Amino acid sequence: MFALDLPTENLLYLVLYLVTLVLHVVAMNYVVGGAMVLAGAAVYRLVGNYCDATRSIVAVIKDWLPLALGVTITLGVAPILFVQMLYKHAFYTANLLLFHRWMAILPVLIVAFYLLYLQKSEWLERRAQVVRAAVAVGVLAMFLFVAWSWSENHLLSLASQQQWTEHYAQGRMWYLTSETFPRLSLWMIGSLATLSVIVAWQLRSQASSTTVHRLALIGLCGAIGSVVAAGWYWLALPGAVRTAIGESANLVVVIVGGLGLAAFVAAWVKMARSGRMEARLLWLATVGLAIAIPCATLLREVRRYVALTEVDHWQPAVAATQESAQFGGFGVFLLFFVANVLVIGWIIRRVSQQVKHAS
Amino acid sequence: MKGMVIGGLGIFHVFLAQFAIGGGMLLCYFQWRDNRYGDTLARRFVDGYFRWLVLVSFVTGALTGVAMWFTTIQVSPRTIGMMVDEFHWLWATEWTFFCLEVASGYAFYRYAKVLDGRTRLALLVLYAIAAWMSLFWINGILSWQLTPGGWLDDGSVWSGFFNATFWPSLIYRTLASMAIAALVAAVVVNLAPSFDQEEKLTLVRRVFWFLAPMALMPIIGGWFLAVLPEDSRGWVMGGSIAMTLFFALGAASSLLIGAYAFAMLVKPRLFVNGATAALLCALAFGATAGGEFVREGVRKPYTVRHTLYSNSITEDEVAHFREVGSVTNDPYPLVAPEQYPSDQLGLGAKVFRMQCGICHTIDGANGLVHLAGTWSVDQLRLNIAQLQHTKPFMPPFAGTPEELEALVQLIRWEGEHRPEQWGETSDPAVLEGIAEYMKAAGTQSMVSRPEQ
Ligand code: HEM
């Protein structure tokens, strides 16, 4: 399997990178999927009316989206630390080459963040429907831009020195390859699957059968759409990456991930048929997704390893990471990590008790 | 030039971050008053002020924090790479506190209205601790850049973290945070339509007590200056006009705020209206700007003292680049190379990009043409060859005599408004002369570490 020949220290950073990236992806999925649903619903509202189920889904997403964005950003900080530990040269080069284009994600995110607060405000509720649709579509466009930038930056970080040199010499602002759109669509469409499960948990106690149908539709669109996007991406992948994914150990990851997705689909189909949000099935969809997302994240690294292990910078980078692992502080991190997880757990318990009590 | 961008962004981010830290403390105090005395005014203040804190600090504060990281990568990937290598576990520790900040902050934001007083206070205390702890961790990493101290000898993370400027800057920033939070609170109170005049007076007086610890600032500032390396202290104390001016700006702004706070606290009926509060906030921003400019500036010519120069060249690499050239192995060509009429000018442009471009432009802000435009060609050669003597806050020139001459010609060509024809230097005596100058200047910075 890819990466298993790395020194132990590097593997530790890789595991931390993957775990924290998965967390970031889950939160990001809620943000992107939520923005898609809100934009779709707002545009639909220009021509028709919502049913109660759509209204409740839209309301809950609107309400939680600012927090979800805050969490996405905070959970993005950890993988950005570990990505630097592992792939400094490649990551920094892509950042520098995209420069203004790359940095643009920050003002865009600030504006999008405030628009999310605006979107849930009563002030906007009182505006014309077309204004509300414009805000919702604008927010979605901003998140798509940010996601595109991450994919673009990632793909550029995997390009060869010759491609970097050309990019710089021609003063290009964009880095578009045949991989960009299939890759981006895989991330974006897949986010609907995650969204469906999280919103299902949020609305579980009050979900009508129409709500279940709506959420099943969102979830199944996400799952089936991501399979189609993955097929498209497969066609765009460099041959060496396809060969690497075809190797037995990586193939196991594909199969396990596929089984996770199948469980997710089966659970939603059953819930859609019964029109009820059964805890057992919701758990099945959740676990299925909890398997599929890490598998997808792991396979994402295969693409990187095929590209990076061939370049001159790779061995020095591996050695540098291994050396950095000797620097102290791990114990302190572990201590505060555990302590802060416990405290956050306490906050959630205490606040939910009091909220329950009050209601 | 990019350095100025990071400076500007840094000031903005630090101001917002300090507002969040002080804001957390201020809210704890008011919530405590509510719990202890049933002070409903304090409770209303907490609920109103917290919304501002979330809207400003959670959104813009968090994202300008990420922006700082991205900008630092743009300015000097090598510096941030070194910081990440050395301190990644401490950065990861800081991240756990970000998570706590988000969890406690949002829990309060969403549910404060239905929580009992004890839980409200607990959430605010956790929020304030998390915000302050993020200052604690980042302060150690940033102050290490200026005074790496024992780390230079033993390479230990903790020797680097608890360095000479760690405590004074941590305490100073804590005091600044309290002051900023109080001043922003005075603006918020004045803007809030829900408070009547008497309530505004009461609240503003209470928040102004958070300015009282500012009285310690001169002592802590003095402590900071006392533990600064001698050369850095020299820049602030008149050695560099820009730095002295910024230091004076910071000190004068703080003094004005302090004087106003004192008057306010001794005169019971004195009221701070919205306009005055906004003005005081602007002064606090000025003080932050002064302080941050000085903090960034006194590190020069290093980004990590005695290790890495501002242009991302290490002390050891200077001698090496003088042998092999600084741009010999640069894989990146020039953008639009046809604009340079000779190969020598193209080489000069590459040398500029590699060694100078981080702080200077050619012809714009801090432009070389303006700084060195009046020098004769020989002065240019001599002054660049002994750059670290010409201006001790600049690193030594790290390239071959050919590269230096190419840079000299580039500055002259740009100074002459880019004529279409420009001859190449062909006299070997010129290069020999430059080599002599460079040899005499040595490869060490003027503020390099004495041999151990
Ligand atoms: C709504 C905002 C965001 C969206 C929609 C988003 C989306 C994405 C996407 C689609 C990827 C995968 C890229 C690919 O593999 O092609 C990604 C990766 C990543 N994101 Fe985010 N992101 C957001 C905000 C952030 C922020 C603010 C940070 C940092 C603080 C961050 C940190 C990361 C990191 C470190 C990676 C992995 C990069 C790599 O391995 O090269 N993200 N993000």
Coordinates of N, CA and C in Angstrom, one line a residue, chain A residues 121-257:
Chain A
S121 N -31.2 36.3 8.9 CA -31.8 37.5 9.6 C -33.2 37.8 9.1
E122 N -34.0 38.4 10.0 CA -35.3 38.8 9.7 C -35.4 39.8 8.6
W123 N -34.3 40.6 8.6 CA -34.2 41.7 7.7 C -34.3 41.2 6.2
L124 N -33.5 40.1 6.0 CA -33.6 39.5 4.6 C -34.9 38.8 4.3
E125 N -35.5 38.2 5.4 CA -36.8 37.6 5.2 C -37.8 38.6 4.6
R126 N -37.6 39.8 5.0 CA -38.6 40.8 4.6 C -38.3 41.4 3.1
R127 N -37.2 41.0 2.6 CA -36.8 41.5 1.2 C -37.6 40.7 0.1
A128 N -37.5 41.2 -1.1 CA -38.1 40.4 -2.2 C -37.5 39.1 -2.4
Q129 N -38.2 38.2 -2.9 CA -37.8 36.8 -3.1 C -36.5 36.7 -4.0
V130 N -36.5 37.6 -5.0 CA -35.4 37.6 -5.9 C -34.1 38.0 -5.2
V131 N -34.2 38.9 -4.2 CA -33.0 39.4 -3.4 C -32.5 38.2 -2.6
R132 N -33.5 37.5 -2.0 CA -33.1 36.3 -1.1 C -32.4 35.2 -2.0
A133 N -33.0 35.0 -3.2 CA -32.4 34.0 -4.1 C -30.9 34.5 -4.5
A134 N -30.8 35.8 -4.7 CA -29.5 36.3 -5.1 C -28.4 36.0 -4.0
V135 N -28.9 36.3 -2.8 CA -27.9 36.0 -1.7 C -27.6 34.6 -1.6
A136 N -28.6 33.7 -1.7 CA -28.3 32.3 -1.5 C -27.4 31.7 -2.6
V137 N -27.7 32.2 -3.9 CA -26.9 31.8 -5.0 C -25.4 32.4 -4.9
G138 N -25.4 33.6 -4.4 CA -24.1 34.3 -4.2 C -23.2 33.5 -3.2
V139 N -23.9 33.1 -2.1 CA -23.1 32.3 -1.1 C -22.6 31.0 -1.7
L140 N -23.5 30.3 -2.4 CA -23.1 29.1 -3.0 C -21.9 29.3 -3.9
A141 N -22.0 30.3 -4.8 CA -20.9 30.6 -5.7 C -19.6 30.9 -5.0
M142 N -19.7 31.5 -3.8 CA -18.5 31.8 -3.1 C -17.8 30.5 -2.5
F143 N -18.7 29.6 -2.0 CA -18.1 28.4 -1.5 C -17.6 27.5 -2.6
L144 N -18.2 27.6 -3.8 CA -17.7 26.8 -4.9 C -16.4 27.3 -5.3
F145 N -16.3 28.6 -5.3 CA -15.0 29.3 -5.6 C -13.9 28.8 -4.6
V146 N -14.2 28.8 -3.3 CA -13.2 28.4 -2.3 C -12.8 26.9 -2.6
A147 N -13.8 26.1 -2.8 CA -13.5 24.7 -3.0 C -12.7 24.5 -4.2
W148 N -13.1 25.2 -5.3 CA -12.3 25.1 -6.5 C -10.9 25.5 -6.3
S149 N -10.7 26.5 -5.5 CA -9.3 27.0 -5.2 C -8.5 26.0 -4.5
W150 N -9.1 25.3 -3.5 CA -8.4 24.2 -2.8 C -8.0 23.1 -3.8
S151 N -9.0 22.7 -4.7 CA -8.6 21.6 -5.6 C -7.5 22.1 -6.6
E152 N -7.7 23.3 -7.0 CA -6.7 23.9 -7.9 C -5.3 23.9 -7.3
N153 N -5.3 24.4 -6.1 CA -4.0 24.5 -5.3 C -3.4 23.1 -5.1
H154 N -4.3 22.2 -4.8 CA -3.8 20.8 -4.6 C -3.2 20.2 -5.9
L155 N -4.0 20.3 -7.0 CA -3.5 19.8 -8.2 C -2.2 20.5 -8.7
L156 N -2.1 21.8 -8.4 CA -0.9 22.5 -8.8 C 0.3 22.0 -8.0
S157 N 0.0 21.7 -6.7 CA 1.1 21.2 -5.8 C 1.6 19.8 -6.3
L158 N 0.9 19.1 -7.1 CA 1.3 17.8 -7.6 C 1.9 17.9 -9.0
A159 N 2.0 19.1 -9.6 CA 2.5 19.3 -10.9 C 4.0 19.1 -10.9
S160 N 4.6 19.0 -12.1 CA 6.1 18.8 -12.2 C 6.8 20.2 -12.1
Q161 N 8.1 20.2 -11.9 CA 8.8 21.4 -11.9 C 8.7 22.2 -13.2
Q162 N 8.6 21.4 -14.3 CA 8.5 22.0 -15.6 C 7.1 22.8 -15.7
Q163 N 6.1 22.1 -15.2 CA 4.8 22.8 -15.3 C 4.8 24.0 -14.4
W164 N 5.4 23.9 -13.2 CA 5.5 25.1 -12.3 C 6.2 26.2 -13.0
T165 N 7.4 25.9 -13.7 CA 8.2 26.9 -14.3 C 7.3 27.6 -15.4
E166 N 6.6 26.8 -16.2 CA 5.8 27.4 -17.3 C 4.7 28.3 -16.7
H167 N 4.1 27.8 -15.6 CA 3.0 28.5 -15.0 C 3.5 29.9 -14.6
Y168 N 4.7 29.9 -13.9 CA 5.3 31.1 -13.4 C 5.7 32.0 -14.6
A169 N 6.3 31.5 -15.6 CA 6.9 32.3 -16.7 C 5.7 33.0 -17.4
Q170 N 4.6 32.3 -17.6 CA 3.5 32.9 -18.3 C 2.6 33.7 -17.4
G171 N 3.0 33.9 -16.2 CA 2.2 34.7 -15.3 C 0.7 34.3 -15.2
R172 N 0.5 33.0 -15.2 CA -0.9 32.5 -15.2 C -1.6 32.6 -13.8
M173 N -2.9 32.9 -13.9 CA -3.6 33.1 -12.6 C -4.3 31.7 -12.3
W174 N -4.6 30.9 -13.3 CA -5.4 29.7 -13.1 C -4.5 28.5 -13.4
Y175 N -4.9 27.4 -12.8 CA -4.3 26.2 -13.2 C -5.4 25.2 -13.4
L176 N -5.7 25.0 -14.7 CA -6.8 24.1 -15.1 C -6.3 22.9 -15.8
T177 N -6.7 21.7 -15.3 CA -6.3 20.5 -16.1 C -7.6 19.7 -16.3
S178 N -7.4 18.6 -17.0 CA -8.6 17.8 -17.2 C -9.1 17.2 -15.9
E179 N -8.3 17.2 -14.9 CA -8.7 16.6 -13.6 C -9.6 17.6 -12.8
T180 N -9.4 18.9 -13.0 CA -10.0 19.9 -12.1 C -11.5 19.7 -11.9
F181 N -12.3 19.7 -13.0 CA -13.8 19.6 -12.8 C -14.3 18.3 -12.3
P182 N -13.8 17.2 -12.9 CA -14.3 15.9 -12.3 C -14.0 15.8 -10.8
R183 N -12.8 16.3 -10.4 CA -12.3 16.2 -9.0 C -13.2 17.1 -8.1
L184 N -13.4 18.3 -8.6 CA -14.3 19.2 -7.9 C -15.7 18.7 -7.8
S185 N -16.2 18.2 -8.9 CA -17.6 17.7 -8.8 C -17.7 16.6 -7.8
L186 N -16.7 15.7 -7.8 CA -16.8 14.6 -6.8 C -16.9 15.1 -5.4
W187 N -16.1 16.1 -5.0 CA -16.2 16.7 -3.7 C -17.6 17.4 -3.5
M188 N -18.0 18.1 -4.5 CA -19.2 19.0 -4.3 C -20.4 18.1 -4.2
I189 N -20.6 17.2 -5.1 CA -21.8 16.4 -5.2 C -21.8 15.4 -3.9
G190 N -20.7 14.9 -3.6 CA -20.6 14.0 -2.5 C -21.0 14.7 -1.2
S191 N -20.9 16.0 -1.1 CA -21.2 16.7 0.1 C -22.7 16.6 0.4
L192 N -23.5 16.4 -0.6 CA -25.0 16.3 -0.4 C -25.2 15.0 0.5
A193 N -24.4 14.0 0.3 CA -24.6 12.8 1.1 C -24.4 13.0 2.6
T194 N -23.3 13.7 2.9 CA -23.0 14.0 4.3 C -24.1 14.9 4.9
L195 N -24.5 15.9 4.1 CA -25.5 16.9 4.5 C -26.8 16.1 4.9
S196 N -27.2 15.2 4.1 CA -28.5 14.5 4.3 C -28.5 13.8 5.7
V197 N -27.3 13.2 6.0 CA -27.3 12.4 7.3 C -27.3 13.4 8.5
I198 N -26.5 14.5 8.4 CA -26.4 15.4 9.5 C -27.8 16.1 9.7
V199 N -28.4 16.5 8.7 CA -29.7 17.2 8.8 C -30.8 16.1 9.3
A200 N -30.6 14.9 8.9 CA -31.5 13.9 9.4 C -31.4 13.8 10.9
W201 N -30.2 13.8 11.4 CA -30.1 13.7 12.9 C -30.7 14.9 13.5
Q202 N -30.5 16.1 12.9 CA -31.0 17.3 13.5 C -32.5 17.3 13.5
L203 N -33.1 16.7 12.5 CA -34.6 16.8 12.4 C -35.3 15.5 12.9
R204 N -34.5 14.6 13.4 CA -35.1 13.3 13.6 C -36.4 13.3 14.4
S205 N -36.4 14.1 15.5 CA -37.6 14.0 16.4 C -38.8 14.6 15.7
Q206 N -38.7 15.4 14.7 CA -39.9 16.1 14.1 C -40.1 15.8 12.7
A207 N -39.4 14.7 12.1 CA -39.4 14.5 10.7 C -40.7 13.9 10.2
S208 N -41.4 14.5 9.3 CA -42.6 13.9 8.6 C -42.1 13.0 7.5
S209 N -43.0 12.2 7.0 CA -42.6 11.3 5.9 C -42.1 12.1 4.7
T210 N -42.7 13.2 4.4 CA -42.2 14.0 3.3 C -40.7 14.5 3.6
T211 N -40.5 14.9 4.9 CA -39.1 15.3 5.2 C -38.1 14.1 4.9
V212 N -38.6 12.9 5.3 CA -37.7 11.7 5.1 C -37.5 11.6 3.6
H213 N -38.5 11.7 2.8 CA -38.3 11.6 1.3 C -37.4 12.6 0.8
R214 N -37.6 13.9 1.2 CA -36.7 14.9 0.7 C -35.2 14.6 1.1
L215 N -35.0 14.2 2.3 CA -33.6 14.0 2.8 C -33.1 12.8 2.0
A216 N -33.9 11.8 1.8 CA -33.4 10.6 1.1 C -33.0 11.0 -0.3
L217 N -33.8 11.9 -0.9 CA -33.5 12.4 -2.3 C -32.1 13.1 -2.3
I218 N -32.0 13.9 -1.3 CA -30.7 14.7 -1.2 C -29.5 13.7 -1.1
G219 N -29.7 12.7 -0.1 CA -28.6 11.8 0.2 C -28.3 10.9 -1.0
L220 N -29.4 10.4 -1.7 CA -29.2 9.5 -2.8 C -28.6 10.2 -4.0
C221 N -29.0 11.5 -4.2 CA -28.4 12.3 -5.2 C -26.9 12.4 -5.0
G222 N -26.5 12.7 -3.7 CA -25.1 12.8 -3.3 C -24.4 11.5 -3.6
A223 N -24.9 10.4 -3.1 CA -24.2 9.1 -3.2 C -24.0 8.7 -4.7
I224 N -25.2 8.7 -5.4 CA -25.1 8.2 -6.8 C -24.3 9.2 -7.7
G225 N -24.6 10.5 -7.4 CA -23.8 11.6 -8.1 C -22.3 11.4 -7.9
S226 N -21.9 11.1 -6.7 CA -20.5 11.0 -6.5 C -19.9 9.8 -7.1
V227 N -20.7 8.7 -7.3 CA -20.2 7.6 -8.0 C -20.0 8.0 -9.5
V228 N -20.9 8.7 -10.1 CA -20.8 9.1 -11.5 C -19.6 10.0 -11.6
A229 N -19.4 11.0 -10.6 CA -18.3 11.9 -10.7 C -17.0 11.2 -10.5
A230 N -17.0 10.1 -9.7 CA -15.8 9.3 -9.5 C -15.4 8.6 -10.8
G231 N -16.4 8.1 -11.5 CA -16.2 7.5 -12.8 C -15.5 8.5 -13.8
W232 N -16.1 9.7 -13.8 CA -15.6 10.7 -14.7 C -14.1 11.0 -14.3
Y233 N -13.9 11.1 -13.0 CA -12.5 11.4 -12.5 C -11.6 10.3 -12.9
W234 N -12.0 9.1 -12.8 CA -11.2 7.9 -13.1 C -10.6 8.1 -14.6
L235 N -11.5 8.6 -15.5 CA -11.1 8.7 -16.8 C -10.0 9.8 -17.0
A236 N -10.1 10.8 -16.1 CA -9.2 11.9 -16.2 C -7.9 11.7 -15.5
L237 N -7.8 10.7 -14.6 CA -6.6 10.5 -13.8 C -5.4 10.0 -14.7
P238 N -4.2 10.4 -14.3 CA -3.0 9.9 -15.0 C -3.0 8.4 -14.9
G239 N -2.4 7.8 -16.0 CA -2.4 6.3 -16.0 C -1.7 5.7 -14.8
A240 N -0.6 6.4 -14.3 CA 0.2 5.8 -13.2 C -0.7 5.8 -11.9
V241 N -1.6 6.7 -11.8 CA -2.5 6.7 -10.6 C -3.5 5.6 -10.7
R242 N -4.0 5.4 -11.9 CA -5.0 4.3 -12.0 C -4.3 3.0 -11.7
T243 N -3.1 2.8 -12.2 CA -2.4 1.6 -11.9 C -2.2 1.4 -10.4
A244 N -1.8 2.5 -9.7 CA -1.6 2.5 -8.3 C -2.9 2.1 -7.6
I245 N -4.0 2.7 -8.0 CA -5.2 2.4 -7.3 C -5.6 0.9 -7.6
G246 N -5.2 0.4 -8.7 CA -5.5 -1.0 -9.0 C -4.7 -2.0 -8.2
E247 N -3.7 -1.5 -7.5 CA -2.9 -2.5 -6.7 C -3.7 -3.0 -5.5
S248 N -3.4 -4.2 -5.1 CA -4.4 -4.9 -4.2 C -4.7 -4.1 -3.0
A249 N -3.7 -3.6 -2.3 CA -4.0 -2.9 -1.0 C -4.9 -1.7 -1.2
N250 N -4.6 -0.9 -2.3 CA -5.4 0.3 -2.5 C -6.8 -0.1 -3.0
L251 N -6.8 -1.2 -3.7 CA -8.1 -1.7 -4.2 C -9.0 -2.1 -3.0
V252 N -8.4 -2.6 -2.0 CA -9.2 -2.9 -0.8 C -9.9 -1.7 -0.2
V253 N -9.1 -0.5 -0.3 CA -9.7 0.7 0.2 C -10.9 1.1 -0.7
V254 N -10.8 0.9 -2.0 CA -11.9 1.2 -2.9 C -13.1 0.4 -2.5
I255 N -12.8 -0.9 -2.3 CA -13.9 -1.8 -2.1 C -14.6 -1.5 -0.7
V256 N -13.8 -1.3 0.3 CA -14.4 -1.0 1.6 C -15.2 0.3 1.5
G257 N -14.6 1.3 0.9 CA -15.3 2.6 0.7 C -16.6 2.4 -0.1

